Amino acid sequence: MTTPWGYADFDEHEDLHFFADPASGLRAIIAVHSTHLGPAAGGCRFWHYAEDEQGVVDALRLSRGMSYKNAMAGLALGGGKAVILADDQRTKTPEMLAAFGKSVDRLGGRYVTAEDVGVSVADMVEISRQTKFVAGLPPEGGEVGGDPGPHTSLGVFLGIKAAVRRALGKDSLKGLHLALQGAGSVATGVALHAAAEGARLSIADVDAVKAQKLADAAGGQVVGTDEILTLEADVLSPCALGAILTEQSIPELRVPVIAGGANNQLATAADGARLHELGILYAPDYVINAGGIINICTEYLDDGDAGVVRQRIEGIPDRLEAVWSESASTGRDPASVADAMAQRLIGRG
Ligand code: NAD
């Protein structure tokens, strides 16, 4: 049997909780990585894993990522993550969501939940009937809240502009070629912002219908999912799944800039160094994709309106610049520079 300490991704997590509710079928894991800066906040992932242990690894890895993301965004939140182990049909019921809400509540606010892959705003409403430690709820009367996706997209777009400024010396995306991996929530916003500024788009999604719909809406061409990572372009923006930058994929890249919203883009820390050696400017994922959690934090802590959210998201380019500047002056790759900065902020540096 593997104990938490036996997992390679165990990183001095403060606590790791396992919940079971046989009546509803709920089996959930909540990992609290750090509460140094505030309650551990991070979304709830509803996913079917071939092996339960993969769910534990996801919770450990993603909760550490949330500690880093929240710290680098300057938020008064620690890092945590929940994973609900779904069956292979991904059966989700109101009873299961209620049992999950009660589990969150039992932690008394050490963990704050929100949307992640497989969990919608409507699910959050269901969960909020059982606990107040939840965000990502529909905004009421002009308050901040709702789907974090568009806020993530705005931050990613501003981050792409910052990267283009630094790497290519250009103040606009006009005429630049953006290769977009994914055509979901985050990618859609990025595509629309970039198209409005005159960028040329190539879009790939495993769901070809979605890719075509986005290409029609934003203007651009659909390319194959294999082709997108080897396309000659000015920017590659990964906005689908993680672990796409690997020892195998990196030598095939033909872009000077990688800046996208997907979590955990680097398969391993060594891949950050590989990009750096090739002179490819990388925007660390948890720095550039913090727009959604900024909105969630502002909603949960109730300390600002839509204008404040926008202002906080507009801080993302400066944080990226700080990472790139330290990278330039030390010769270390941006991903490891960002990790070290985040560790210092959560008192572990
Ligand atoms: P989404 O489910 O709306 O979209 C993801 C898209 O990626 C889907 O259309 C899917 O078909 C596509 N896809 C999956 N595998 C692919 C592949 N191999 N090639 C091309 N396309 C592929 O999800 P989203 O909310 O847009 O999130 C996208 C990424 O951004 C995820 O990694 C997520 O963790 C991260 N992220 C999202 C937010 C947010 O606010 N939604 C915040 C931070 C990070």
XYZ file of C-alpha atoms and ligand atoms in Angstrom:
393
model
C 0.000 0.000 0.000
C 1.292 3.473 -0.866
C 1.181 6.002 1.969
C 0.936 9.706 1.085
C 4.656 9.977 1.802
C 5.339 7.300 -0.800
C 4.018 9.398 -3.704
C 6.630 11.216 -5.789
C 4.220 14.181 -5.929
C 3.836 14.420 -2.153
C 5.372 17.820 -1.398
C 4.911 18.404 2.311
C 1.166 18.731 1.742
C -0.477 19.905 4.944
C -3.233 17.311 4.728
C -4.828 14.781 2.429
C -8.457 13.729 2.922
C -10.390 10.754 1.570
C -14.201 10.861 1.632
C -16.683 8.085 0.892
C -20.468 8.163 0.871
C -21.761 4.711 -0.145
C -25.370 5.928 -0.429
C -24.564 8.335 -3.261
C -21.461 6.557 -4.562
C -19.217 9.521 -3.794
C -15.512 8.796 -3.529
C -13.470 11.976 -3.292
C -10.005 13.181 -2.409
C -9.227 16.657 -1.121
C -5.575 17.667 -0.973
C -4.543 20.736 1.004
C -1.042 21.692 -0.086
C -0.572 24.976 1.770
C -2.671 27.370 3.845
C 0.292 29.718 4.411
C -1.370 32.600 2.532
C -5.027 31.763 3.277
C -7.622 29.017 2.874
C -6.548 26.387 0.351
C -8.486 27.161 -2.828
C -8.687 25.182 -6.043
C -11.264 23.547 -8.255
C -12.964 20.189 -8.017
C -12.168 17.758 -10.844
C -14.767 15.127 -11.755
C -12.936 12.460 -13.699
C -12.769 8.728 -14.308
C -9.317 7.304 -13.573
C -8.314 3.788 -14.615
C -6.603 3.458 -11.212
C -7.630 5.297 -8.028
C -3.976 6.141 -7.395
C -3.965 8.344 -10.498
C -6.664 10.443 -8.809
C -4.498 10.801 -5.711
C -1.544 11.875 -7.853
C -3.732 14.419 -9.677
C -4.967 15.859 -6.356
C -1.406 16.111 -4.991
C 0.029 17.645 -8.155
C -2.830 20.035 -8.869
C -3.068 21.283 -5.260
C 0.632 22.196 -5.280
C 0.018 23.973 -8.597
C -2.782 25.966 -6.955
C -0.465 27.045 -4.102
C 1.985 28.353 -6.688
C -0.715 29.931 -8.869
C -2.473 31.728 -6.012
C 0.806 32.940 -4.518
C 2.107 34.283 -7.832
C -1.216 36.053 -8.486
C -0.818 37.882 -5.164
C -3.984 36.325 -3.725
C -4.725 35.735 -0.046
C -5.339 32.066 -0.749
C -3.436 28.861 -0.210
C -3.530 25.889 -2.564
C -5.826 22.888 -2.586
C -7.673 20.666 -5.021
C -10.491 18.134 -4.947
C -10.899 15.100 -7.153
C -14.133 13.122 -7.364
C -13.424 9.592 -8.601
C -16.131 9.065 -11.235
C -17.214 5.688 -12.601
C -16.466 4.904 -16.237
C -19.847 6.322 -17.281
C -19.026 9.502 -15.305
C -22.348 9.214 -13.468
C -22.932 12.435 -11.597
C -26.015 12.884 -9.380
C -27.315 15.693 -7.160
C -26.925 13.301 -4.188
C -23.246 12.809 -5.012
C -22.667 16.548 -5.320
C -24.499 17.075 -2.009
C -22.278 14.482 -0.322
C -19.244 16.244 -1.789
C -20.528 19.587 -0.440
C -20.850 18.049 3.032
C -17.279 16.736 2.755
C -15.994 20.215 1.903
C -18.005 21.626 4.780
C -16.485 19.178 7.244
C -13.085 20.779 6.597
C -14.474 23.990 8.092
C -13.039 26.348 5.467
C -9.509 24.951 5.198
C -10.450 24.152 1.589
C -12.582 26.274 -0.789
C -13.934 24.546 -3.887
C -14.826 25.794 -7.393
C -15.187 24.475 -10.958
C -12.591 22.347 -12.710
C -12.704 19.784 -15.516
C -16.078 17.992 -15.458
C -17.728 20.371 -12.985
C -20.077 23.170 -14.063
C -21.476 26.349 -12.530
C -24.768 24.437 -12.007
C -22.835 21.762 -10.058
C -21.365 24.482 -7.846
C -24.877 25.725 -7.093
C -25.805 22.181 -5.981
C -22.659 21.957 -3.813
C -23.342 25.387 -2.295
C -26.560 24.031 -0.715
C -24.295 22.103 1.688
C -21.396 24.458 2.297
C -20.437 28.099 2.158
C -16.845 27.236 1.295
C -17.489 27.449 -2.437
C -16.988 29.958 -5.264
C -17.687 30.089 -8.978
C -21.400 30.653 -8.312
C -23.600 32.632 -10.705
C -23.119 36.363 -10.124
C -26.076 38.059 -8.493
C -26.924 41.704 -9.213
C -23.626 42.672 -10.832
C -21.461 40.898 -8.256
C -18.368 38.981 -9.308
C -18.729 35.249 -9.973
C -19.692 32.653 -12.558
C -17.611 30.821 -15.139
C -13.901 31.568 -14.604
C -13.115 30.692 -18.262
C -13.439 34.160 -19.833
C -11.236 35.667 -17.100
C -8.598 33.016 -17.707
C -8.768 33.806 -21.439
C -8.232 37.520 -20.843
C -5.156 36.857 -18.693
C -3.738 34.434 -21.259
C -4.293 36.949 -24.060
C -2.512 39.701 -22.098
C 0.270 37.225 -21.304
C 0.673 36.333 -24.991
C 1.021 40.037 -25.783
C 3.685 40.399 -23.092
C 5.588 37.407 -24.467
C 5.405 38.746 -28.025
C 6.676 42.119 -26.812
C 9.618 40.479 -25.065
C 10.546 37.865 -27.656
C 9.611 39.574 -30.914
C 9.647 43.268 -29.958
C 6.073 43.759 -31.162
C 3.338 45.671 -29.329
C 0.458 44.043 -31.162
C -0.561 40.614 -32.414
C -1.558 42.142 -35.757
C -0.390 39.901 -38.575
C 1.159 37.338 -36.213
C 0.383 33.647 -36.523
C -1.068 32.028 -33.389
C -1.268 28.233 -33.184
C -4.009 27.380 -30.722
C -4.261 23.910 -29.219
C -7.850 23.412 -28.045
C -11.156 25.068 -28.898
C -12.829 24.951 -25.495
C -13.684 27.618 -22.964
C -10.238 29.198 -22.518
C -9.156 28.810 -26.159
C -12.346 30.452 -27.400
C -11.728 33.646 -25.448
C -8.064 33.725 -26.445
C -8.996 33.259 -30.126
C -11.582 36.038 -30.065
C -9.253 38.524 -28.324
C -6.361 37.661 -30.672
C -8.529 37.832 -33.794
C -9.860 41.226 -32.733
C -6.252 42.432 -32.707
C -5.601 41.046 -36.197
C -3.787 37.776 -35.423
C -3.900 34.891 -37.893
C -5.184 31.726 -36.231
C -4.607 28.012 -36.675
C -6.835 25.934 -34.404
C -6.772 22.250 -33.473
C -9.138 20.263 -31.268
C -9.791 16.530 -30.965
C -13.414 17.585 -31.423
C -13.253 18.702 -35.072
C -16.740 20.259 -34.925
C -15.686 22.499 -32.035
C -12.506 23.499 -33.863
C -14.475 24.433 -36.983
C -17.036 26.384 -34.958
C -14.278 28.442 -33.347
C -12.502 28.946 -36.674
C -15.786 30.231 -38.128
C -16.391 32.551 -35.161
C -12.884 33.982 -34.860
C -11.637 33.516 -38.435
C -8.800 31.084 -39.005
C -7.951 27.646 -40.280
C -8.488 24.264 -38.634
C -5.421 22.039 -38.512
C -4.902 18.492 -37.286
C -4.169 17.789 -33.615
C -0.801 16.261 -34.552
C 0.085 19.176 -36.813
C -0.519 21.969 -34.285
C 2.610 21.235 -32.253
C 4.905 21.293 -35.290
C 3.378 24.265 -37.076
C 5.636 27.185 -37.974
C 4.038 30.099 -36.126
C 4.871 33.107 -33.934
C 3.148 31.745 -30.833
C 1.995 28.315 -29.714
C -0.830 28.643 -27.204
C -1.592 25.317 -25.490
C -5.164 25.572 -24.200
C -6.176 21.897 -24.011
C -4.590 19.281 -21.764
C -1.330 19.128 -19.835
C 2.020 17.368 -20.361
C 2.265 18.302 -24.047
C 5.798 19.741 -23.857
C 7.997 16.676 -23.679
C 11.436 15.400 -24.591
C 9.838 14.126 -27.824
C 7.638 17.113 -28.765
C 10.044 19.963 -27.914
C 12.632 19.305 -30.683
C 9.782 19.409 -33.231
C 8.506 22.859 -32.187
C 8.841 25.707 -34.684
C 7.777 28.703 -32.591
C 9.713 31.361 -30.653
C 7.013 31.708 -27.955
C 4.829 29.328 -25.924
C 2.071 31.023 -23.944
C -1.193 29.273 -23.193
C -3.794 28.478 -20.571
C -3.474 24.717 -20.074
C -2.350 23.554 -16.644
C 0.882 21.551 -16.279
C 2.082 22.015 -19.875
C 5.591 20.751 -19.096
C 5.771 16.973 -18.733
C 8.766 17.335 -16.388
C 10.869 20.144 -14.949
C 13.627 19.194 -17.410
C 11.323 20.235 -20.257
C 11.371 23.849 -19.023
C 15.158 23.767 -19.337
C 14.893 22.170 -22.800
C 12.736 25.053 -24.091
C 15.163 27.555 -22.615
C 18.151 25.914 -24.300
C 16.362 26.191 -27.646
C 15.706 29.907 -27.049
C 11.929 29.444 -26.895
C 10.298 31.919 -24.500
C 7.926 30.055 -22.163
C 5.192 31.699 -20.084
C 4.878 29.540 -16.934
C 1.355 28.151 -17.054
C 0.220 28.934 -13.536
C 1.354 32.557 -13.875
C -0.368 33.249 -17.197
C -3.586 31.305 -16.487
C -4.456 32.893 -13.124
C -7.336 35.053 -14.448
C -10.004 32.532 -13.436
C -8.758 32.104 -9.866
C -8.409 35.882 -9.561
C -12.133 36.145 -10.323
C -12.934 33.294 -7.921
C -10.847 34.821 -5.136
C -12.466 38.230 -5.551
C -15.894 36.558 -5.418
C -15.064 34.411 -2.383
C -13.352 37.105 -0.337
C -15.889 39.680 -1.575
C -13.184 42.337 -1.858
C -13.839 43.897 -5.245
C -16.057 44.355 -8.276
C -15.586 43.549 -11.976
C -13.237 46.535 -12.338
C -11.005 45.227 -9.550
C -10.955 41.772 -11.178
C -9.851 43.296 -14.468
C -7.169 45.371 -12.781
C -5.822 42.270 -11.019
C -5.809 40.296 -14.270
C -3.950 43.159 -15.946
C -1.158 42.491 -13.423
C -0.353 39.151 -15.092
C 2.025 40.617 -17.740
C 4.101 42.324 -15.013
C 4.420 39.066 -13.107
C 5.521 37.277 -16.275
C 8.046 40.056 -16.921
C 9.450 39.613 -13.411
C 9.937 35.892 -14.103
C 11.522 36.468 -17.515
C 13.811 39.217 -16.188
C 15.105 36.968 -13.406
C 15.499 34.191 -15.963
C 17.534 36.514 -18.212
C 19.766 37.691 -15.384
C 20.364 34.247 -13.849
C 20.330 32.075 -16.975
C 17.782 29.770 -15.327
C 14.688 28.762 -17.258
C 11.450 30.677 -16.565
C 9.574 27.652 -15.210
C 12.130 26.954 -12.495
C 12.454 30.688 -11.731
C 8.661 30.862 -11.226
C 8.696 27.749 -9.006
C 11.390 29.265 -6.798
C 9.509 32.580 -6.562
C 6.282 30.778 -5.623
C 8.041 28.616 -3.020
C 9.465 31.733 -1.371
C 5.989 33.301 -1.279
C 4.478 30.280 0.490
C 7.271 30.217 3.042
C 9.088 27.209 1.624
C 11.929 28.902 -0.220
P -12.503 22.806 -22.036
O -12.886 21.430 -21.620
O -13.567 23.829 -22.253
O -11.620 22.767 -23.373
C -10.567 21.881 -23.570
C -10.578 21.500 -25.043
O -9.391 20.773 -25.343
C -11.754 20.637 -25.448
O -12.439 21.236 -26.531
C -11.094 19.317 -25.848
O -11.790 18.645 -26.894
C -9.743 19.796 -26.303
N -8.692 18.775 -26.344
C -8.459 17.756 -25.494
N -7.368 17.073 -25.870
C -6.878 17.685 -26.967
C -5.765 17.479 -27.813
N -4.907 16.468 -27.607
N -5.567 18.311 -28.864
C -6.407 19.325 -29.086
N -7.490 19.578 -28.324
C -7.719 18.780 -27.275
O -11.459 23.292 -20.915
P -10.980 24.771 -20.598
O -11.735 25.267 -19.423
O -10.919 25.563 -21.849
O -9.494 24.490 -20.075
C -8.434 24.281 -20.993
C -7.138 24.155 -20.204
O -6.928 25.331 -19.422
C -7.114 22.986 -19.196
O -5.793 22.497 -19.120
C -7.491 23.649 -17.889
O -7.001 22.914 -16.775
C -6.783 24.975 -18.036
N -7.337 26.047 -17.218
C -8.627 26.414 -17.344
C -9.124 27.462 -16.554
C -10.544 27.932 -16.690
O -10.856 28.986 -16.119
N -11.418 27.255 -17.429
C -8.285 28.116 -15.643
C -6.939 27.722 -15.557
C -6.476 26.687 -16.349
